[in-house]
mmCIF file of N, CA, C and O in Angstrom:
data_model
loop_
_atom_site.group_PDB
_atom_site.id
_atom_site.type_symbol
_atom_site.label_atom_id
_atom_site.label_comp_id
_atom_site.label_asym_id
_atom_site.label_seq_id
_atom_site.Cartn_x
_atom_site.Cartn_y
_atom_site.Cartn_z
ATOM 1 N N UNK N 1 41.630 54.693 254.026
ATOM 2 C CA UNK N 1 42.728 53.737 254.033
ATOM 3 C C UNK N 1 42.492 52.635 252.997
ATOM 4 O O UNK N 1 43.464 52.301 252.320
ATOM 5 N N UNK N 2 41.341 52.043 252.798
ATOM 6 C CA UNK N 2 40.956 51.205 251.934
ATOM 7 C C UNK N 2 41.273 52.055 250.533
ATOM 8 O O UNK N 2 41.815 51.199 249.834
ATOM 9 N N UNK N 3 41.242 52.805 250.058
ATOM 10 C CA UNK N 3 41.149 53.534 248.735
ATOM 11 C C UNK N 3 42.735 53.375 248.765
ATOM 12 O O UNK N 3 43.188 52.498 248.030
ATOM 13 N N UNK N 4 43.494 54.004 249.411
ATOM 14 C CA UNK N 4 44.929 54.033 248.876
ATOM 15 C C UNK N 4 45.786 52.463 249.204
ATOM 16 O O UNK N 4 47.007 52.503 249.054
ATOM 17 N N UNK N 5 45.308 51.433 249.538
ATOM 18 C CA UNK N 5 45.404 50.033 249.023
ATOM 19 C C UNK N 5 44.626 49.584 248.126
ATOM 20 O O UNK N 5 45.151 48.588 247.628
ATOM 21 N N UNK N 6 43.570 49.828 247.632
ATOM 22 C CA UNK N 6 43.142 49.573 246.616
ATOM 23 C C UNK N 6 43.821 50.617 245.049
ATOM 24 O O UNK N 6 43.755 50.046 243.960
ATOM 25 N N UNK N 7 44.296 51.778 245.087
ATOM 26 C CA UNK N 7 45.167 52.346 244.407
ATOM 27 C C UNK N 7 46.282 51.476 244.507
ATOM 28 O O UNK N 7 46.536 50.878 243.461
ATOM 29 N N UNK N 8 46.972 51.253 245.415
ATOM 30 C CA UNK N 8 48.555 50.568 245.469
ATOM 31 C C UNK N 8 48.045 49.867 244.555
ATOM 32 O O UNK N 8 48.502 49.849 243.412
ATOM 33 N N UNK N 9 46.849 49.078 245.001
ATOM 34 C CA UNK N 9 47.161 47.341 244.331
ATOM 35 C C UNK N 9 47.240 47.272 243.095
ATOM 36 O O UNK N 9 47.930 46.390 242.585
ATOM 37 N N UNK N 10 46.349 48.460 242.101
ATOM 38 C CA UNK N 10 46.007 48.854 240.786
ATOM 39 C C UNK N 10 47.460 48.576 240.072
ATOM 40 O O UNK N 10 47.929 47.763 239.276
ATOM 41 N N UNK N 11 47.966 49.894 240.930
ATOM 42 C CA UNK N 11 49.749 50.175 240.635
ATOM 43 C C UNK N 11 50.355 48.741 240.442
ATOM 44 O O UNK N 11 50.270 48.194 239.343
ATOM 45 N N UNK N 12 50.804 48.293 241.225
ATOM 46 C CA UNK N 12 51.190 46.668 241.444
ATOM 47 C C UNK N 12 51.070 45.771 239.961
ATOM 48 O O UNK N 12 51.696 45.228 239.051
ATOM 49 N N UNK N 13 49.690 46.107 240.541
ATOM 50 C CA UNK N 13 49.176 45.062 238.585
ATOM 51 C C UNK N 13 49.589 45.613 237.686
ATOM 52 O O UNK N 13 50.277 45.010 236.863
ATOM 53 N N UNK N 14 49.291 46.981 237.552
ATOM 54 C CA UNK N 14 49.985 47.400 236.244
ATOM 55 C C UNK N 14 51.486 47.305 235.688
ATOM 56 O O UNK N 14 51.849 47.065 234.537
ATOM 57 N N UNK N 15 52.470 47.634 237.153
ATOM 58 C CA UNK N 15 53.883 47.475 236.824
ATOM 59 C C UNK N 15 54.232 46.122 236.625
ATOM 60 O O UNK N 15 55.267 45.871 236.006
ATOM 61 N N UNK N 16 53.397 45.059 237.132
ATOM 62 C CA UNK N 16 53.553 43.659 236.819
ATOM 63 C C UNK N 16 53.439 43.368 235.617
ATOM 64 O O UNK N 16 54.195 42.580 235.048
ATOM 65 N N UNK N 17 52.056 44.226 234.829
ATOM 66 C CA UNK N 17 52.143 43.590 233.622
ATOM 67 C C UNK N 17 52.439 44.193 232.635
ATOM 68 O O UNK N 17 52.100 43.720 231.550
ATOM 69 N N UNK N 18 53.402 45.831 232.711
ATOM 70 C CA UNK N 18 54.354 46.005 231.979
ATOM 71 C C UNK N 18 55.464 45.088 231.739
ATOM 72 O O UNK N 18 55.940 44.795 230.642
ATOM 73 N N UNK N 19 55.905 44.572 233.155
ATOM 74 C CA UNK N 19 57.250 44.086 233.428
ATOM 75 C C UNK N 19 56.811 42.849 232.723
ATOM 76 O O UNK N 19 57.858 42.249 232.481
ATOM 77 N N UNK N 20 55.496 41.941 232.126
ATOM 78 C CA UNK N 20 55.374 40.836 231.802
ATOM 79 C C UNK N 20 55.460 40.891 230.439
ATOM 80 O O UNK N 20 56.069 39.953 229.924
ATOM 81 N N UNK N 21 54.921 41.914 229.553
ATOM 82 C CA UNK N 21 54.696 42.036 228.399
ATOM 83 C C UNK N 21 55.969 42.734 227.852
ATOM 84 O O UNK N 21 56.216 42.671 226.647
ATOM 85 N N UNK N 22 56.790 43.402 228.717
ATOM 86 C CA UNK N 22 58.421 44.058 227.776
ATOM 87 C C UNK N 22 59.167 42.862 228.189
ATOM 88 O O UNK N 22 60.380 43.065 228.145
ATOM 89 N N UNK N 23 58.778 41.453 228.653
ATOM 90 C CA UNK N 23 60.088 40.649 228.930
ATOM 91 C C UNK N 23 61.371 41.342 230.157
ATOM 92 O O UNK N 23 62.467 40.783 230.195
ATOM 93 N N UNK N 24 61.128 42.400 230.968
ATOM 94 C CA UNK N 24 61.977 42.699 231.606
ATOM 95 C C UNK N 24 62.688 41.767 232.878
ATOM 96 O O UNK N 24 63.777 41.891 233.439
ATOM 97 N N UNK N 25 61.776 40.965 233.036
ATOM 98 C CA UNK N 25 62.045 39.597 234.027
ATOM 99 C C UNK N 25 62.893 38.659 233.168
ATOM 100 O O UNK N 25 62.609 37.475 233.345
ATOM 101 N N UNK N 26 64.372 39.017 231.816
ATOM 102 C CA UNK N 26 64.898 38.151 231.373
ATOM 103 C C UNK N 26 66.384 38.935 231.741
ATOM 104 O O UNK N 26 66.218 40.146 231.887
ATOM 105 N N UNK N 27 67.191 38.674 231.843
ATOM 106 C CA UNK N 27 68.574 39.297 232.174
ATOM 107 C C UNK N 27 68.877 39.987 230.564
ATOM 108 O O UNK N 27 68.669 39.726 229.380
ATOM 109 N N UNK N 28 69.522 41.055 231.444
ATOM 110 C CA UNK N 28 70.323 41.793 230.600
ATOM 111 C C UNK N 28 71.265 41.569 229.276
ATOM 112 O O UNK N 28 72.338 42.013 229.685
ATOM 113 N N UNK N 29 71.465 41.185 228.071
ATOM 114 C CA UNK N 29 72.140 40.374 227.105
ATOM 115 C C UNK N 29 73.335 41.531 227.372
ATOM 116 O O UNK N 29 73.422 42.604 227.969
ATOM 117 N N UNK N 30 74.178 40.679 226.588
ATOM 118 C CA UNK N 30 75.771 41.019 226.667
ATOM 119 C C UNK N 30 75.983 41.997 224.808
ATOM 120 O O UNK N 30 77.063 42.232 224.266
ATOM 121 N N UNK N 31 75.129 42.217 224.473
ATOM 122 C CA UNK N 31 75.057 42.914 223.068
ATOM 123 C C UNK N 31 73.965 44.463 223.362
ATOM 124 O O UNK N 31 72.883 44.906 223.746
ATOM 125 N N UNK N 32 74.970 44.671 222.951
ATOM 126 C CA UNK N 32 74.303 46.595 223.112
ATOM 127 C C UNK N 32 73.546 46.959 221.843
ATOM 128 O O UNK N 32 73.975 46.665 220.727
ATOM 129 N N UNK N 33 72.579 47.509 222.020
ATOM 130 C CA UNK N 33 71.537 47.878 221.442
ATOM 131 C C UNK N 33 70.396 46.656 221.150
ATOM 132 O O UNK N 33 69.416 46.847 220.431
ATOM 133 N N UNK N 34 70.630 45.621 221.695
ATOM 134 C CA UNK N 34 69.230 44.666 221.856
ATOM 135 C C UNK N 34 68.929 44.008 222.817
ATOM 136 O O UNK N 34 69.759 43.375 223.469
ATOM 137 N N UNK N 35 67.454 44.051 223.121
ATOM 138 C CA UNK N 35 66.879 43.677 224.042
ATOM 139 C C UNK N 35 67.033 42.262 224.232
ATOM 140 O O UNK N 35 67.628 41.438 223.537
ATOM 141 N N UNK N 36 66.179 42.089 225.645
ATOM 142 C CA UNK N 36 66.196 40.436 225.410
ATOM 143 C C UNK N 36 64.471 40.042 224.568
ATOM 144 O O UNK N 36 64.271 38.855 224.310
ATOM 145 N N UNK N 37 63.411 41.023 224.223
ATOM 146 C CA UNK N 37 62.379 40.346 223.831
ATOM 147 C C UNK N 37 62.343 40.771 222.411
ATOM 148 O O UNK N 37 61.421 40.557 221.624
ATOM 149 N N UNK N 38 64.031 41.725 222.052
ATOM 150 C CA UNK N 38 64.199 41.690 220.671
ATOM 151 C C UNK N 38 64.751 40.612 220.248
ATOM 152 O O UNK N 38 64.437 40.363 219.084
ATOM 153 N N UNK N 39 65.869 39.421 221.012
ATOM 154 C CA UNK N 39 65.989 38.680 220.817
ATOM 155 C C UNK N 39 65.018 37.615 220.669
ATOM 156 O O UNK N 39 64.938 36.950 219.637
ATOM 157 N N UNK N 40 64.354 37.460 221.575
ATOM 158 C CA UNK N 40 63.136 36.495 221.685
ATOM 159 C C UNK N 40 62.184 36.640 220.086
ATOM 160 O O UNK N 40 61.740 36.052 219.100
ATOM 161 N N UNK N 41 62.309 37.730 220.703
ATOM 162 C CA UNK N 41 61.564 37.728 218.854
ATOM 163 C C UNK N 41 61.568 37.317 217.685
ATOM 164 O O UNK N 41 60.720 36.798 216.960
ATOM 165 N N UNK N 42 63.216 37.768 217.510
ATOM 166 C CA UNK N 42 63.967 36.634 216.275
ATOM 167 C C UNK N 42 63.924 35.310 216.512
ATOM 168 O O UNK N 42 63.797 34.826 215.388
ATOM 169 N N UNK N 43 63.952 34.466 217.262
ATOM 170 C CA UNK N 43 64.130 33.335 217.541
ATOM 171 C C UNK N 43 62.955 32.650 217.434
ATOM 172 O O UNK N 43 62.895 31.486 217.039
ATOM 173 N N UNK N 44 61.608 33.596 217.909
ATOM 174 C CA UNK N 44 59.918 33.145 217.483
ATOM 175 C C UNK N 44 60.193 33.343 215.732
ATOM 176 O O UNK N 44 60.074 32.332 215.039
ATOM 177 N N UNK N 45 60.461 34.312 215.242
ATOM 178 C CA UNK N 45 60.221 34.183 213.682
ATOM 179 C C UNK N 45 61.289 33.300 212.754
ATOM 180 O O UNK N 45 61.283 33.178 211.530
ATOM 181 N N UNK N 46 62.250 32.696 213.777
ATOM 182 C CA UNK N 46 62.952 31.581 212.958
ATOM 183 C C UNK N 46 62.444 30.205 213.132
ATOM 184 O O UNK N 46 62.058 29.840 214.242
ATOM 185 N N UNK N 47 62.419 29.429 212.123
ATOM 186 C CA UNK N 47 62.175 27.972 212.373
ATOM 187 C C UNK N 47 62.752 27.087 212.894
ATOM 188 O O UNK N 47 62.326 26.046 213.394
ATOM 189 N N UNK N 48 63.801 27.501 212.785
ATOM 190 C CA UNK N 48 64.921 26.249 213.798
ATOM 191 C C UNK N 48 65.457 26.773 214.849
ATOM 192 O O UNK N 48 65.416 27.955 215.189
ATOM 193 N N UNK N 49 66.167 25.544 215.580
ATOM 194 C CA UNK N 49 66.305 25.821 216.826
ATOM 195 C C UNK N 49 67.297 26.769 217.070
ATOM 196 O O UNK N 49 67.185 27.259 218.194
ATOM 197 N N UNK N 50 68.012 27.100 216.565
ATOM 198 C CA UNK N 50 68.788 28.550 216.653
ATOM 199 C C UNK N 50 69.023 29.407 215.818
ATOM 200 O O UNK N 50 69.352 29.275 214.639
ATOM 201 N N UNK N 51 68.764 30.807 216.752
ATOM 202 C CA UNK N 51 68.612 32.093 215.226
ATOM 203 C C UNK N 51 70.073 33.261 215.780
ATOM 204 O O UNK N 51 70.424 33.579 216.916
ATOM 205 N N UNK N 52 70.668 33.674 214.337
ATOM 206 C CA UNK N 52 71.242 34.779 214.630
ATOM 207 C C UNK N 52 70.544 35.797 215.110
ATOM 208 O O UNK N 52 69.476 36.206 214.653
ATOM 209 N N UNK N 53 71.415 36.428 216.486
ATOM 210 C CA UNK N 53 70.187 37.996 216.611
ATOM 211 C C UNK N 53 71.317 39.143 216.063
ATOM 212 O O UNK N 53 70.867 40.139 215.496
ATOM 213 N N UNK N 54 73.144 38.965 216.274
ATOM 214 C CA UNK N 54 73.560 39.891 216.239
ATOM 215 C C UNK N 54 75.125 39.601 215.882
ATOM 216 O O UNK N 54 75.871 38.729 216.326
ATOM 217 N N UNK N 55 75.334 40.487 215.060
ATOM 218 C CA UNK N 55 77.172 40.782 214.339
ATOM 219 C C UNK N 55 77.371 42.253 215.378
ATOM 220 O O UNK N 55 76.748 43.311 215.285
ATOM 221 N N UNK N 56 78.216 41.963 216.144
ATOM 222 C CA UNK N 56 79.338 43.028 216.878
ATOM 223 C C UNK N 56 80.791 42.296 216.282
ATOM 224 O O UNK N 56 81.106 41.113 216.408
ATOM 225 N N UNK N 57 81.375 43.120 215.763
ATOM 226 C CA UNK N 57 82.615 42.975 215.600
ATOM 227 C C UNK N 57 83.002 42.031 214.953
ATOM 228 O O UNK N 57 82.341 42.008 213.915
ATOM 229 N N UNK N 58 83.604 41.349 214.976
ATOM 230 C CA UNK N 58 84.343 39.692 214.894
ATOM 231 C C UNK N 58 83.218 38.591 215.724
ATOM 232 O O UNK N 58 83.329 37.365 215.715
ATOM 233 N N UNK N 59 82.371 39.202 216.270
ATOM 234 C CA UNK N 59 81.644 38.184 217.043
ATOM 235 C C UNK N 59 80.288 37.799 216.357
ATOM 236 O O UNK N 59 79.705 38.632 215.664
ATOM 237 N N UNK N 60 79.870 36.750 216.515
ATOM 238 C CA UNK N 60 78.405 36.457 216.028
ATOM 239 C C UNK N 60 77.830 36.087 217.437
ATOM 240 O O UNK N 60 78.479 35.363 218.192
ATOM 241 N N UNK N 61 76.669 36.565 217.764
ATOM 242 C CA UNK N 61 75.576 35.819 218.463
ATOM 243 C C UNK N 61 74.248 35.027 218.103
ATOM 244 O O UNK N 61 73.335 35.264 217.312
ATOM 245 N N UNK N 62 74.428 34.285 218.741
ATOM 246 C CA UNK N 62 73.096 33.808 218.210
ATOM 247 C C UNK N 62 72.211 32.799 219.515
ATOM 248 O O UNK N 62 72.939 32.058 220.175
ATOM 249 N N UNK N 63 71.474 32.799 219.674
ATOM 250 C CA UNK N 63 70.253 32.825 220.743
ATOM 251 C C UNK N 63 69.518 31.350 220.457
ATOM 252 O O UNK N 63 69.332 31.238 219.245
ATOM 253 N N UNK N 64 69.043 30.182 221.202
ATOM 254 C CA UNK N 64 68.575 29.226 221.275
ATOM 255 C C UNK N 64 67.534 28.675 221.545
ATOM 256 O O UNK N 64 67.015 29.629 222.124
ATOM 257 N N UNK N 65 66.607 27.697 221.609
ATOM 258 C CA UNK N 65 65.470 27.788 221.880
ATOM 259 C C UNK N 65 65.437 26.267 222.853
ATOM 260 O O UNK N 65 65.683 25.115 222.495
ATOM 261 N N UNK N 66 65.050 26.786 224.133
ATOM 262 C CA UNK N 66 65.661 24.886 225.016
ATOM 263 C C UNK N 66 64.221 24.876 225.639
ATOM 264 O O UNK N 66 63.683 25.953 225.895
ATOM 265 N N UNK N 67 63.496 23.521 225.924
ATOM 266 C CA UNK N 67 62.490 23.119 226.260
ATOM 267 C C UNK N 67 63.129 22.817 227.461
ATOM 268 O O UNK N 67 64.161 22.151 227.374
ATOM 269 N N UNK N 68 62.618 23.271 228.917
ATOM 270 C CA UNK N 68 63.001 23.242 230.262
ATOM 271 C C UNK N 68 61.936 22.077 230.736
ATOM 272 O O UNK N 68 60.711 22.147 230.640
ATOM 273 N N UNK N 69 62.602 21.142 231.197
ATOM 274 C CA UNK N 69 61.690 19.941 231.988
ATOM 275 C C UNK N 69 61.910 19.961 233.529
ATOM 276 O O UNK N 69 63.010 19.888 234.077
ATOM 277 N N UNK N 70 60.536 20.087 234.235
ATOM 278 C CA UNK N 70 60.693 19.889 235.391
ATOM 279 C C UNK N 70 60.713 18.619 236.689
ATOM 280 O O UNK N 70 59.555 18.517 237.092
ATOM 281 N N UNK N 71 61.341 17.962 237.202
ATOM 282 C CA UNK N 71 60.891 16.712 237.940
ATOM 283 C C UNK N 71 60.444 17.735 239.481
ATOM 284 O O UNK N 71 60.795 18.729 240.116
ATOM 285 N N UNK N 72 59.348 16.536 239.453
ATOM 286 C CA UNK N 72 58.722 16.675 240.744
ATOM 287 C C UNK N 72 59.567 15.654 241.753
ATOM 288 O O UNK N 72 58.961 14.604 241.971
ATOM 289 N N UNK N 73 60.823 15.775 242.387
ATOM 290 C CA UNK N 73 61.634 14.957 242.717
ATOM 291 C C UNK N 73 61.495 15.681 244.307
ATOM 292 O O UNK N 73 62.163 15.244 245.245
#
């Protein structure tokens, strides 16, 4: 019994830190064919605070970079 919780737990960690390293813990973007840590990406290799990630149509997107502050309130 100990062996196949100690297997689970392996499992666990590992799908955790797939799910940490593909960014899959970011919602789904509204542009088909890119991710959200393809977005993220562009936005790390731009210098300012907002980068184009994508031309669909008539539309431009473009992705932001916001510093989240927390109060201990």
């Amino acid at each position: 019994m100990k062996k196949v919780g100690f297997i689970l737990g392996i499992a666990i960690v590992i799908v955790a830190v797939f799910i940490f390293l593909n960014k899959l813990y970011y919602p789904s973007l509204p542009i088909e064919n890119l991710s959200a840590k393809e977005a993220i990406d562009k936005l790390k290799e731009s210098e300012s605070k907002i980068a184009e990630i994508a031309v669909e149509g008539d539309s431009i997107w473009y992705i932001t970079r916001n510093e989240q502050w927390y109060n201990d309130c």
